[in-house]
PDB file of C-alpha atoms in Angstrom:
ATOM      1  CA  UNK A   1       0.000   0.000   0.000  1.00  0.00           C
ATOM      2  CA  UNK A   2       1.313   3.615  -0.831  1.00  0.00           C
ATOM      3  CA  UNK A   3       1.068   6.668   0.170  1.00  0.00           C
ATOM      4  CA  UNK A   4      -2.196   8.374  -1.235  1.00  0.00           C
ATOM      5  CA  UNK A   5      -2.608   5.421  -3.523  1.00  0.00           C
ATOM      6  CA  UNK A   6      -6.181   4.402  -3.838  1.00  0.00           C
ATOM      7  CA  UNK A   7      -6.965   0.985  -1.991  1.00  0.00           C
ATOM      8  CA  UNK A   8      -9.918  -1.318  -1.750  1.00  0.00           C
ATOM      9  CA  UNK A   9     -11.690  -2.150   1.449  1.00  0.00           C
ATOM     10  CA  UNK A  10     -13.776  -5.084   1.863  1.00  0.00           C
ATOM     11  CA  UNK A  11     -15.700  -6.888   4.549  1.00  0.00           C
ATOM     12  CA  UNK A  12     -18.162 -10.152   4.560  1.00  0.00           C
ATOM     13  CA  UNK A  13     -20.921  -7.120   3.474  1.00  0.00           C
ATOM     14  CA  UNK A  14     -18.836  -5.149   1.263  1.00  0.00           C
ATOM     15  CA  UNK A  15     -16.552  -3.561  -0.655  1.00  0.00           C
ATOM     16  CA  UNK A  16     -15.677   0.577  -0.767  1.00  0.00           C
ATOM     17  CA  UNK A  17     -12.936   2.089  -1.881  1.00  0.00           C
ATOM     18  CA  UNK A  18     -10.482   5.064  -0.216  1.00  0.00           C
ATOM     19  CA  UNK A  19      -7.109   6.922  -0.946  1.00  0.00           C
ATOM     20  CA  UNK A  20      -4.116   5.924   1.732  1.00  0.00           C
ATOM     21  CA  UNK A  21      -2.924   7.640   4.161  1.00  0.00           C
ATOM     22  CA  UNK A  22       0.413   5.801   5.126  1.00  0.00           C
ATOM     23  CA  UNK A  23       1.793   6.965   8.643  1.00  0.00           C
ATOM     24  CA  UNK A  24       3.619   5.888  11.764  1.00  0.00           C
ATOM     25  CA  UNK A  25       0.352   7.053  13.658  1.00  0.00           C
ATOM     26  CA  UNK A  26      -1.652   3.711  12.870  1.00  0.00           C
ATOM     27  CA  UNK A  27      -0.098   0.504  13.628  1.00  0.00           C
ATOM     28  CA  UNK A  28       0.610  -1.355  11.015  1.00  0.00           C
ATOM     29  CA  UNK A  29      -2.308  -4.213  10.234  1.00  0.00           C
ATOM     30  CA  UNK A  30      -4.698  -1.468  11.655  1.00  0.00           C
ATOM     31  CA  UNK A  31      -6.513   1.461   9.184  1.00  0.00           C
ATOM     32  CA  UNK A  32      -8.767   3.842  10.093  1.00  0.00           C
ATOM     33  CA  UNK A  33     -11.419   5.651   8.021  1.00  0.00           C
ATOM     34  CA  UNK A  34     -13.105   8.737   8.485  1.00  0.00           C
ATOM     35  CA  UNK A  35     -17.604   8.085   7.980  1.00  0.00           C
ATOM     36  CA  UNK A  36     -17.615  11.331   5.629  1.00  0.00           C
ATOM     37  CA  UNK A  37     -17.073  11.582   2.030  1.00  0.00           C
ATOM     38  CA  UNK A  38     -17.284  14.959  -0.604  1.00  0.00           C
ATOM     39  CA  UNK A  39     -20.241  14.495  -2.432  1.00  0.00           C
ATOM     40  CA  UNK A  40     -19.861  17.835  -4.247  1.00  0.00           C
ATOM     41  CA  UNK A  41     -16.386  16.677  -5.742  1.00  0.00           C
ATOM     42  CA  UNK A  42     -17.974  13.466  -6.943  1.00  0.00           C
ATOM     43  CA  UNK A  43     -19.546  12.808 -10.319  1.00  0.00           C
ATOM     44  CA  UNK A  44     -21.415   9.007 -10.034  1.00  0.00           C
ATOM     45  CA  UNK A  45     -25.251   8.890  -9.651  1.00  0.00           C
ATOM     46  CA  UNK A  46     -24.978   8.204  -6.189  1.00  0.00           C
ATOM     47  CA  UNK A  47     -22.652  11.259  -5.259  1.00  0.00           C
ATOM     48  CA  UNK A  48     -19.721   8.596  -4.311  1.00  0.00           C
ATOM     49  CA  UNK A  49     -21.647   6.651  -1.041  1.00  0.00           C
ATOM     50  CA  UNK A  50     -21.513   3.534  -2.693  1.00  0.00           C
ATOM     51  CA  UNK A  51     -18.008   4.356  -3.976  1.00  0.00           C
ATOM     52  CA  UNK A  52     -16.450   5.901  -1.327  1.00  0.00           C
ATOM     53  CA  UNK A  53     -18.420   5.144   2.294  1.00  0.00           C
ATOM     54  CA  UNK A  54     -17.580   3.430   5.460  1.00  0.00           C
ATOM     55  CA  UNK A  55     -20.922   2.316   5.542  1.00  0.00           C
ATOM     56  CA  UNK A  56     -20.577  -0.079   2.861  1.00  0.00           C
ATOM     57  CA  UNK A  57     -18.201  -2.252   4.971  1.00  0.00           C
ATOM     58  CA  UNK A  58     -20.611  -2.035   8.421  1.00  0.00           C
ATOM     59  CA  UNK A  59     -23.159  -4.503   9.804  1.00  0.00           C
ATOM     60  CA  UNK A  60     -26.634  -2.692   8.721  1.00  0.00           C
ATOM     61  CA  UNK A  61     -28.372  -4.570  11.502  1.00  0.00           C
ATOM     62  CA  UNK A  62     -28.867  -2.972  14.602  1.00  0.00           C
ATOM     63  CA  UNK A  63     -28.497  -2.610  17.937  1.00  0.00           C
ATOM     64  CA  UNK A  64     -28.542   1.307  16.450  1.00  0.00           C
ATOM     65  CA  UNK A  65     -28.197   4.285  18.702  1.00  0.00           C
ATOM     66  CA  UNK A  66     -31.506   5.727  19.326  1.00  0.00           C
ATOM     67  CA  UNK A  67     -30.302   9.295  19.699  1.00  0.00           C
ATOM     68  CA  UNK A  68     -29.412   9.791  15.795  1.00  0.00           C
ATOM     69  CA  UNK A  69     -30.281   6.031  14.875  1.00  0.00           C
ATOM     70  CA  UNK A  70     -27.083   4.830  13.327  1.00  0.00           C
ATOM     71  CA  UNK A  71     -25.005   1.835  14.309  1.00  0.00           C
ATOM     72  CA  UNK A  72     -22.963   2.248  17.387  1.00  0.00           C
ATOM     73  CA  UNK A  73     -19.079   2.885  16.631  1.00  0.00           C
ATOM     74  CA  UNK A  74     -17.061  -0.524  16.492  1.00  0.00           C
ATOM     75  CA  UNK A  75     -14.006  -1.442  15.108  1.00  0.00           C
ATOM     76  CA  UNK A  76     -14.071  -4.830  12.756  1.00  0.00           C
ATOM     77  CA  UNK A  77     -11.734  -6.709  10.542  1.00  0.00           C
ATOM     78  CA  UNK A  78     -11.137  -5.579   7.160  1.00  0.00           C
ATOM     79  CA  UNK A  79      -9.139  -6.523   4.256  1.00  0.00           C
ATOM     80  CA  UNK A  80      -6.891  -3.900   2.020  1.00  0.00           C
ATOM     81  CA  UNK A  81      -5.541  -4.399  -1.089  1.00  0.00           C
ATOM     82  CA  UNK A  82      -4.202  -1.843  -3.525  1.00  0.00           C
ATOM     83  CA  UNK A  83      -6.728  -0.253  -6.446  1.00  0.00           C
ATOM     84  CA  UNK A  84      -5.605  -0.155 -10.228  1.00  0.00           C
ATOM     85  CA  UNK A  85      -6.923   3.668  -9.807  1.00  0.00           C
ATOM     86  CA  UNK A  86      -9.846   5.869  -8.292  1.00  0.00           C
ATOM     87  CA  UNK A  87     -13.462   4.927  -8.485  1.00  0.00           C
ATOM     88  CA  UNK A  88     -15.087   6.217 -12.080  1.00  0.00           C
ATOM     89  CA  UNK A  89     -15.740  10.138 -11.594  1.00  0.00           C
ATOM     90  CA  UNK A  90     -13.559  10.481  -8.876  1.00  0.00           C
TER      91      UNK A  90
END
């Protein structure tokens, strides 16, 4: 994996993709992703949340927090391999 190279992400539910961030701040075997994207700098029909979104990789069942209803923050296993290039209007 390289620095700001694009990557894939995938879990048993799915598969996103995201630009690395290589640094001695994250243990190695351990990534980190932020839950927002830039919609406004993305030109796919869905705005890059499909292409581009945490959420993708996340268990969609609850228990979910019932003071904004979303799924409570965990961490969970991923895998990351590199990306030929950036999702299609990216």
């Amino acid at each position: 994996i390289e620095h700001k190279g694009w990557v894939w992400l995938e879990s048993p539910r799915g598969k996103t993709q995201a630009r690395a961030n290589v640094t001695k701040r994250i243990a190695p075997g351990v990534t980190w992703m932020e839950r927002f994207w830039f919609p406004e700098t993305v030109e796919t029909s869905t705005k890059g949340f499909t292409e581009m979104n945490i959420n993708m990789l996340t268990n969609d069942q609850g228990p979910f927090a019932d003071f904004i209803g979303s799924v409570t923050y965990r961490g969970f296993q991923v895998r990351v391999t590199p990306a030929e290039s950036a999702p299609e209007g990216i």
